[in-house]
mmCIF file of C-alpha atoms in Angstrom:
data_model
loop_
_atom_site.group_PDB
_atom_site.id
_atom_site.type_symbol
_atom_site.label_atom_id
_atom_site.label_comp_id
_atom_site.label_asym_id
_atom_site.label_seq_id
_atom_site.Cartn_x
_atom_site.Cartn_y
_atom_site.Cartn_z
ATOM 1 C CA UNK A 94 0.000 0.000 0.000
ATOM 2 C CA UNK A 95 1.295 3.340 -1.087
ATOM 3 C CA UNK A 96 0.369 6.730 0.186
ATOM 4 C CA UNK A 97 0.549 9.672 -1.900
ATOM 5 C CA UNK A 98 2.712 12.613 -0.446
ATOM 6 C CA UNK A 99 1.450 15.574 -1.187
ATOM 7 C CA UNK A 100 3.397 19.299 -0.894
ATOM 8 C CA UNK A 101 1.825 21.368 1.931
ATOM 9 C CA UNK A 102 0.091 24.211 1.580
ATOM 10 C CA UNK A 103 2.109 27.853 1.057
ATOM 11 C CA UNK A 104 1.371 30.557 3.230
ATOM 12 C CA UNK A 105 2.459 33.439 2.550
ATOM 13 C CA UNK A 106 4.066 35.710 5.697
ATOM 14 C CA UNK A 107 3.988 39.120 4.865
ATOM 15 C CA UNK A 108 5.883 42.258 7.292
ATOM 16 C CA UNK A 109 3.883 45.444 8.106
ATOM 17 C CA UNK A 110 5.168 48.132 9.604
ATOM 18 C CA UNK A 111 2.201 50.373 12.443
ATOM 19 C CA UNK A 112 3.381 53.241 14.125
ATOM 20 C CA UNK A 113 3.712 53.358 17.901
ATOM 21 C CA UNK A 114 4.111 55.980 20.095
ATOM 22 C CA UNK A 115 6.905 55.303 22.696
ATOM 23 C CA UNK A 116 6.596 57.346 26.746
ATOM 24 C CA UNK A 117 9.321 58.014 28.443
ATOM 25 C CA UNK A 118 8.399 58.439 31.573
ATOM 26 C CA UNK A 119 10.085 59.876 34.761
ATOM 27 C CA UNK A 120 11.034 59.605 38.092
ATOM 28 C CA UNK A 121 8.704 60.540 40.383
ATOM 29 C CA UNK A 122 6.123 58.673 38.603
ATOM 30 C CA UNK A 123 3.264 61.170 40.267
ATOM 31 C CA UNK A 124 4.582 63.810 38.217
ATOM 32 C CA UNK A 125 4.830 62.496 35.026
ATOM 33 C CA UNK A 126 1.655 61.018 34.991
ATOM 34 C CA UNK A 127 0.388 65.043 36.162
ATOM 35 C CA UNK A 128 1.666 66.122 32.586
ATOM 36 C CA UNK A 129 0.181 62.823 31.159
ATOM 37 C CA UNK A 130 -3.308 63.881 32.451
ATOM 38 C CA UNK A 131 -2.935 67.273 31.465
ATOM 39 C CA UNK A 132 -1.789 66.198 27.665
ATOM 40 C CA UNK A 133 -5.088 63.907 27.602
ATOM 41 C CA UNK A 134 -7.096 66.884 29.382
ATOM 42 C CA UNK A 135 -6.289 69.041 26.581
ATOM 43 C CA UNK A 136 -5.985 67.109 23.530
ATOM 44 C CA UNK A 137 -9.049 64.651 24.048
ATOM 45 C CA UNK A 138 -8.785 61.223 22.696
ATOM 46 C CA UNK A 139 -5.139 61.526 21.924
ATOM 47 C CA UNK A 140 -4.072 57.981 23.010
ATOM 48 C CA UNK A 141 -7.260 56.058 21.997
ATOM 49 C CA UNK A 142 -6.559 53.077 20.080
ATOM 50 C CA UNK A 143 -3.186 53.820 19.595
ATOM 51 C CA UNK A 144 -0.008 51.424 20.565
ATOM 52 C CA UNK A 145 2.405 52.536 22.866
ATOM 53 C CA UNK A 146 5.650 51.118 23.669
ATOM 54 C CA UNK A 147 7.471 52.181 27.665
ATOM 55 C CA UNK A 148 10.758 53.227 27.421
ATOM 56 C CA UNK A 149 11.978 52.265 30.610
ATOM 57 C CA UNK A 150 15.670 52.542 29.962
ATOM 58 C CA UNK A 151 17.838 54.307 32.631
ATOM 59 C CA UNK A 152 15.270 53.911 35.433
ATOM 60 C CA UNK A 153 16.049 52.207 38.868
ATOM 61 C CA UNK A 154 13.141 50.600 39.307
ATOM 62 C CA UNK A 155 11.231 47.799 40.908
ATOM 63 C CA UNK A 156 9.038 45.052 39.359
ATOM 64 C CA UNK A 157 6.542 46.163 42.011
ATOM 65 C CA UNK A 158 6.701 50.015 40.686
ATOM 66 C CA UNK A 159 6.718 49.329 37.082
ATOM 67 C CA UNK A 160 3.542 47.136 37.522
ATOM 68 C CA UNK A 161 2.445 49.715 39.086
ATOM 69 C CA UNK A 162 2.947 52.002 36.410
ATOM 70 C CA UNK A 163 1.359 50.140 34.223
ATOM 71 C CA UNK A 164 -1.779 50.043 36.141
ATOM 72 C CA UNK A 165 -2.221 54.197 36.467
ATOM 73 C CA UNK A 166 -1.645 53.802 32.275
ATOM 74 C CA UNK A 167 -4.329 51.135 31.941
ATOM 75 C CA UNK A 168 -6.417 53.147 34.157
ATOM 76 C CA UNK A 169 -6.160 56.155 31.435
ATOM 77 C CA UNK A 170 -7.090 53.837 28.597
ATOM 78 C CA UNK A 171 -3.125 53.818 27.618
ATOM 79 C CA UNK A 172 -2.579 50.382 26.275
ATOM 80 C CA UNK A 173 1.173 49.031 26.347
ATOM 81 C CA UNK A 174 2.261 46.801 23.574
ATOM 82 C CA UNK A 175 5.766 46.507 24.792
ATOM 83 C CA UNK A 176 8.626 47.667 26.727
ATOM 84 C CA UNK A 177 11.485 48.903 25.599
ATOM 85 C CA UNK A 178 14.575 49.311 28.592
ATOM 86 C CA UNK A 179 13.714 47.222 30.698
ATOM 87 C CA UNK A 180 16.200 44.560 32.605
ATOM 88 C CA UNK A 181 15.140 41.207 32.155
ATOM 89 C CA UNK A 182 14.009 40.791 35.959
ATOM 90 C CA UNK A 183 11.456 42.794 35.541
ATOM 91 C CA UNK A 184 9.807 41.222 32.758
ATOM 92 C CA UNK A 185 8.097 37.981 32.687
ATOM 93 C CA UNK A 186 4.618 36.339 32.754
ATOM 94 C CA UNK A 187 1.470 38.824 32.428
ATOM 95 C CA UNK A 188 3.902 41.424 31.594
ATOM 96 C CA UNK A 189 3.990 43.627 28.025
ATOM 97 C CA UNK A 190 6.576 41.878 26.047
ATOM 98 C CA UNK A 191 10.276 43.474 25.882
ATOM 99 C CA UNK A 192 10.584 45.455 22.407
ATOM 100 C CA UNK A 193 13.660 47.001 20.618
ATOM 101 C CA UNK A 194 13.811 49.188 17.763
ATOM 102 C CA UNK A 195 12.168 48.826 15.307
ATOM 103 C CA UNK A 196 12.543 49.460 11.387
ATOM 104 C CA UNK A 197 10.440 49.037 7.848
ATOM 105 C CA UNK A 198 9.520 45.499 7.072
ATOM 106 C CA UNK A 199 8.924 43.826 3.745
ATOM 107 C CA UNK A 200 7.748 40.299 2.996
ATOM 108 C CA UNK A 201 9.242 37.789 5.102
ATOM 109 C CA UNK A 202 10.152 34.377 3.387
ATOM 110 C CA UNK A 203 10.465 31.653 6.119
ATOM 111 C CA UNK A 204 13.390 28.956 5.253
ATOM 112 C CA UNK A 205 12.235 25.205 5.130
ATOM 113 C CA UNK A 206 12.793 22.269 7.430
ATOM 114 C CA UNK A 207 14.183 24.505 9.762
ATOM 115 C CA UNK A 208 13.660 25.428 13.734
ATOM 116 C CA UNK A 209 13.273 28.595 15.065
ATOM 117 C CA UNK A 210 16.177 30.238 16.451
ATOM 118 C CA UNK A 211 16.558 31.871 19.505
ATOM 119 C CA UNK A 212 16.013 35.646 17.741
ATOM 120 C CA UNK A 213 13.401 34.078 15.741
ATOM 121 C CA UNK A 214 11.516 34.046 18.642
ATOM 122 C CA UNK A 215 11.451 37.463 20.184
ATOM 123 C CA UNK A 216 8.670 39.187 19.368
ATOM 124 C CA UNK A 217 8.876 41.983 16.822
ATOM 125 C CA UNK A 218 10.249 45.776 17.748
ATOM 126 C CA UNK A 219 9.038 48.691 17.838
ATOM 127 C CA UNK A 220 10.093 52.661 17.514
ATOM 128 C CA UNK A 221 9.039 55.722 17.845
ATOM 129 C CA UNK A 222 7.942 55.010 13.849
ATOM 130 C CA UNK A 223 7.979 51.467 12.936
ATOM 131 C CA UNK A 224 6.863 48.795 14.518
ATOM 132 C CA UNK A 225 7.370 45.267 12.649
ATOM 133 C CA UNK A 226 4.777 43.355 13.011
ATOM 134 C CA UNK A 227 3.975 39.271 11.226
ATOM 135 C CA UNK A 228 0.961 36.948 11.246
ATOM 136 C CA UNK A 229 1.291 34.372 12.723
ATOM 137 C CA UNK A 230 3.684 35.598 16.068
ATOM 138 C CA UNK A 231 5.569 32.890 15.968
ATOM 139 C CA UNK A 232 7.297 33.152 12.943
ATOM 140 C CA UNK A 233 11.039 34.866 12.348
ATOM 141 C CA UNK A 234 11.775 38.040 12.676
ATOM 142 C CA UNK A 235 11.828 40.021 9.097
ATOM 143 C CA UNK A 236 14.662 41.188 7.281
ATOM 144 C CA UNK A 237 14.599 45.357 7.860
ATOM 145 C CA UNK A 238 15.567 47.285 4.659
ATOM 146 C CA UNK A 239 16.684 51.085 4.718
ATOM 147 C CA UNK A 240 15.530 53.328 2.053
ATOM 148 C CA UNK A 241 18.102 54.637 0.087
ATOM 149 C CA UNK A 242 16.646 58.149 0.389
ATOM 150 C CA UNK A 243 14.265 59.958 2.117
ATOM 151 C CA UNK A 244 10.420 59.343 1.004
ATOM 152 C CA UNK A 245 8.273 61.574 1.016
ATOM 153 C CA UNK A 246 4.070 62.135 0.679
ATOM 154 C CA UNK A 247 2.091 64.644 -1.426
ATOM 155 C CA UNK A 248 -1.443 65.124 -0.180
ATOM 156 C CA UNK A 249 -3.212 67.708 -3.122
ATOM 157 C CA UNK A 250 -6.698 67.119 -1.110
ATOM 158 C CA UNK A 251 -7.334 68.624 2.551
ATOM 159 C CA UNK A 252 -7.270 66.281 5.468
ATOM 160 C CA UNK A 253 -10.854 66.188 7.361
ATOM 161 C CA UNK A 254 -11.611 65.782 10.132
ATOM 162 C CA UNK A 255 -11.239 62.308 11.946
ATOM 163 C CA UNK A 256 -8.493 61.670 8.954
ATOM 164 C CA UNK A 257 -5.649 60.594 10.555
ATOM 165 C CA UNK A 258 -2.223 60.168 8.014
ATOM 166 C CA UNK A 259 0.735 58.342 8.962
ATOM 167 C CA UNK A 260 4.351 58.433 6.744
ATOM 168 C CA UNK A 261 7.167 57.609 8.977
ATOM 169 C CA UNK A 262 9.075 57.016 6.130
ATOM 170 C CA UNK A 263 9.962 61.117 5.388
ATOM 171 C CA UNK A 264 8.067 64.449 4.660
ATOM 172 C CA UNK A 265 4.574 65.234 4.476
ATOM 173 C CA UNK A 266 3.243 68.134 2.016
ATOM 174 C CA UNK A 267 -0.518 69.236 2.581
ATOM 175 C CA UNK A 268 -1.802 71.237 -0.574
ATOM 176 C CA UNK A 269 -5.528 71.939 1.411
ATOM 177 C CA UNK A 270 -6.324 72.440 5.043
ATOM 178 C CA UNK A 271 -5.421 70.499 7.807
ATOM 179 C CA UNK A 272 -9.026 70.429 10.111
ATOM 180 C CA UNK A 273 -9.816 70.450 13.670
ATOM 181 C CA UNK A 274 -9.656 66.753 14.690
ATOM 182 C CA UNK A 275 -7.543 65.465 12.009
ATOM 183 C CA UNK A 276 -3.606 64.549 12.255
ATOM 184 C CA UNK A 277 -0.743 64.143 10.693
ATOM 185 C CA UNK A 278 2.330 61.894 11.818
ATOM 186 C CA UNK A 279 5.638 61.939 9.972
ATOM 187 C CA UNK A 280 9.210 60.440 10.071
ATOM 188 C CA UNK A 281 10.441 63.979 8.598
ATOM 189 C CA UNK A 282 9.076 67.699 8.123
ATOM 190 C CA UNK A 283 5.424 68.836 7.324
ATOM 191 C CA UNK A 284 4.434 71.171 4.902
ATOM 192 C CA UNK A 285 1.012 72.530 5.446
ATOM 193 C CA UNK A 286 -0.007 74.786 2.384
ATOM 194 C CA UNK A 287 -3.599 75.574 4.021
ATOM 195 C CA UNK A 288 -4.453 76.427 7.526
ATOM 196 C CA UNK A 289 -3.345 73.901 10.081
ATOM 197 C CA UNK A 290 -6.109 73.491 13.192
ATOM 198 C CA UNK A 291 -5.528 70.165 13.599
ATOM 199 C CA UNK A 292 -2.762 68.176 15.326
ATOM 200 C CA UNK A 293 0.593 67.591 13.823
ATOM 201 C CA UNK A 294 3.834 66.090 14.819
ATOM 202 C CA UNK A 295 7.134 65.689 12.720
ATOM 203 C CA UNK A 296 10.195 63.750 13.751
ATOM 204 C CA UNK A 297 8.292 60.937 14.862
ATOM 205 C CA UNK A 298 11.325 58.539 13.871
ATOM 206 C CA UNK A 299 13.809 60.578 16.304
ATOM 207 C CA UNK A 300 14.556 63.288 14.072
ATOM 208 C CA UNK A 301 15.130 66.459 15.666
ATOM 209 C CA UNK A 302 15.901 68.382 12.375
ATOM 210 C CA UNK A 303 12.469 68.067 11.341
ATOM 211 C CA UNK A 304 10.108 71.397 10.849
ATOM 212 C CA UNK A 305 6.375 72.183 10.722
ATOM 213 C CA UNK A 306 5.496 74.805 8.091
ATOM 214 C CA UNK A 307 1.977 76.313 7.733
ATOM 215 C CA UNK A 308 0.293 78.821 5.910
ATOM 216 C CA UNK A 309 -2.106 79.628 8.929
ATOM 217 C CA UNK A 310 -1.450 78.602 12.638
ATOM 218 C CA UNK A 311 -4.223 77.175 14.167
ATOM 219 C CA UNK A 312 -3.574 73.750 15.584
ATOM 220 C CA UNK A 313 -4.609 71.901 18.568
ATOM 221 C CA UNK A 314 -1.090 70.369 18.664
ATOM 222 C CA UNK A 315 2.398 70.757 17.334
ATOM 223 C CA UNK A 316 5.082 68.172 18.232
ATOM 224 C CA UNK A 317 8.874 67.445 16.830
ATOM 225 C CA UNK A 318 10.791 64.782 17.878
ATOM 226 C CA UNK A 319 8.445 63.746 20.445
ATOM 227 C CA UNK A 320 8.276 67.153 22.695
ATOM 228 C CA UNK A 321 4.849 68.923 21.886
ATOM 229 C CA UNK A 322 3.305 72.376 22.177
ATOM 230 C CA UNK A 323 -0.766 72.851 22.869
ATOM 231 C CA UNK A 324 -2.698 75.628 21.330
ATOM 232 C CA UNK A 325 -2.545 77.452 25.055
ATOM 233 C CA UNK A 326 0.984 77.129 24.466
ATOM 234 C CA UNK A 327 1.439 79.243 21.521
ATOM 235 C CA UNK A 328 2.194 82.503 21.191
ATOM 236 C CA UNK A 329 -1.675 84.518 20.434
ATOM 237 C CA UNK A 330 0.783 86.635 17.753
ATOM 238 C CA UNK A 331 1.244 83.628 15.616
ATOM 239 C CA UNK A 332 -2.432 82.580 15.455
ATOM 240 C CA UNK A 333 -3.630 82.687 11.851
ATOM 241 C CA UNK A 334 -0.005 83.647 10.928
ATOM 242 C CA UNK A 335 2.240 82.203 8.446
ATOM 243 C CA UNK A 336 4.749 79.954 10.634
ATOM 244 C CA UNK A 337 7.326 77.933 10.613
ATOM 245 C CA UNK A 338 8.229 75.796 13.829
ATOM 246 C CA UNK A 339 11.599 74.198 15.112
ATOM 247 C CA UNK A 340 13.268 72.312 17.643
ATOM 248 C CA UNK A 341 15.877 74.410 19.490
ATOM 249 C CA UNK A 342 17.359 71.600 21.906
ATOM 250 C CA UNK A 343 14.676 70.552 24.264
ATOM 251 C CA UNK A 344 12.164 73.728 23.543
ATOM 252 C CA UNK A 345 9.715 74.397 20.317
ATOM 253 C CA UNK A 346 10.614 77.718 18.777
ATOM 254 C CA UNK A 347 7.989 79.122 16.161
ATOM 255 C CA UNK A 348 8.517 82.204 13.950
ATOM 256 C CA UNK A 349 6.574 83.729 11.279
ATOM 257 C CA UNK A 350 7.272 83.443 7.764
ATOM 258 C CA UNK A 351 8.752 86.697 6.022
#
């Protein structure tokens, strides 16, 4: 009696990159999570639904206080996917799984007859941009690729409200508006050709060269590099101006345009 073999079935593993925002947060914990209520206070529904990776790094701290931690962000709807810093004692069972950074994906093609490895099974990184992520978990991780160049994003329609547009990958250029309740997210600069009143932040990758320009301030939020400004935070002179905003070590500087 023979039995027929037959080949299995292919499955095909694809990367795919999501953005994630990464906190930092500080020592005394009480006090950070004071300026975390206030950012939520005043820009409403900012970390809804989004991924967020700790960055624990540099902290002495106890299991005890970072499970702790993570309770107070739970209790604000702040969902941790990961955490990025941490030492290993601190991590284990019913804990957020340790990330590291993270970087663009492409399609992954698993090798044959072969077991996983020891890297193959951490789970994928994450970044302030990218965060690699494969179906199923269990298989290795992808093979990153660098762009040779900076990307960037042309938008000739304006973003409504709700609309929320993500390019980690470089620059984004707004031809139209930029409405209340809408955002944009990118890796590099934003150019905003219309009036800007909703919530932008450049940089996201770590890029502290990055700029904001608009033809008319009036956003709910500006952020480079991850440090952010609130519309009480501007300056009333530049409302409804021409502006152009910067990161001048750890402070947002914002100047008309001549």
């Amino acid at each position: 009696m023979t039995e027929s073999l037959k080949s299995p079935t292919p499955i095909r593993l694809r990367g795919r990159s999501f953005l994630a925002i990464v906190l930092s947060p500080e020592l005394p914990f009480s006090n950070w999570l004071a300026g975390l209520d206030d950012l939520a206070r005043r820009s409403t529904g900012f970390f809804l639904g989004r991924p967020i990776v700790l960055d624990v790094a540099g902290l002495d701290l106890s299991r005890e206080a970072l499970e702790g931690l993570i309770e107070e962000l739970q209790a604000r709807n702040v969902r941790i996917m990961g955490i990025e810093g941490a030492r290993a004692s601190l991590l284990g069972p019913g804990m957020p799984p340790e990330m590291r950074g993270g970087r663009p994906a492409g399609d992954i093609e698993p090798a044959e007859d072969q077991a996983p490895t020891e890297a193959a099974a951490k789970p994928p990184a994450a970044a302030p941009a990218a965060v690699a992520a494969a179906s199923p978990a269990s298989v290795p991780q992808v093979t990153t690729v660098v762009p040779p160049s900076p990307a960037s994003l042309l938008i000739e329609t304006p973003v409504r409200s709700g609309q929320s547009i993500v390019f980690p990958e470089g620059d984004v250029t707004v031809l139209g508006s930029v409405a209340s309740g809408a955002e944009i997210i990118a890796g590099g600069s934003i150019h905003i050709y219309g009036a800007l009143r909703g919530r932008v932040m450049a940089g996201s990758v770590g890029n502290p060269d990055a700029r904001i320009f608009c033809r008319k301030l009036e956003a709910e939020l500006l952020a480079i590099d991850g440090l952010y400004k609130m519309a009480d935070d501007m300056d009333p002179q530049l409302r409804g101006q021409p502006v152009q905003v910067w990161l001048d070590g750890d402070a947002i500087k914002a100047t008309t345009l001549n």
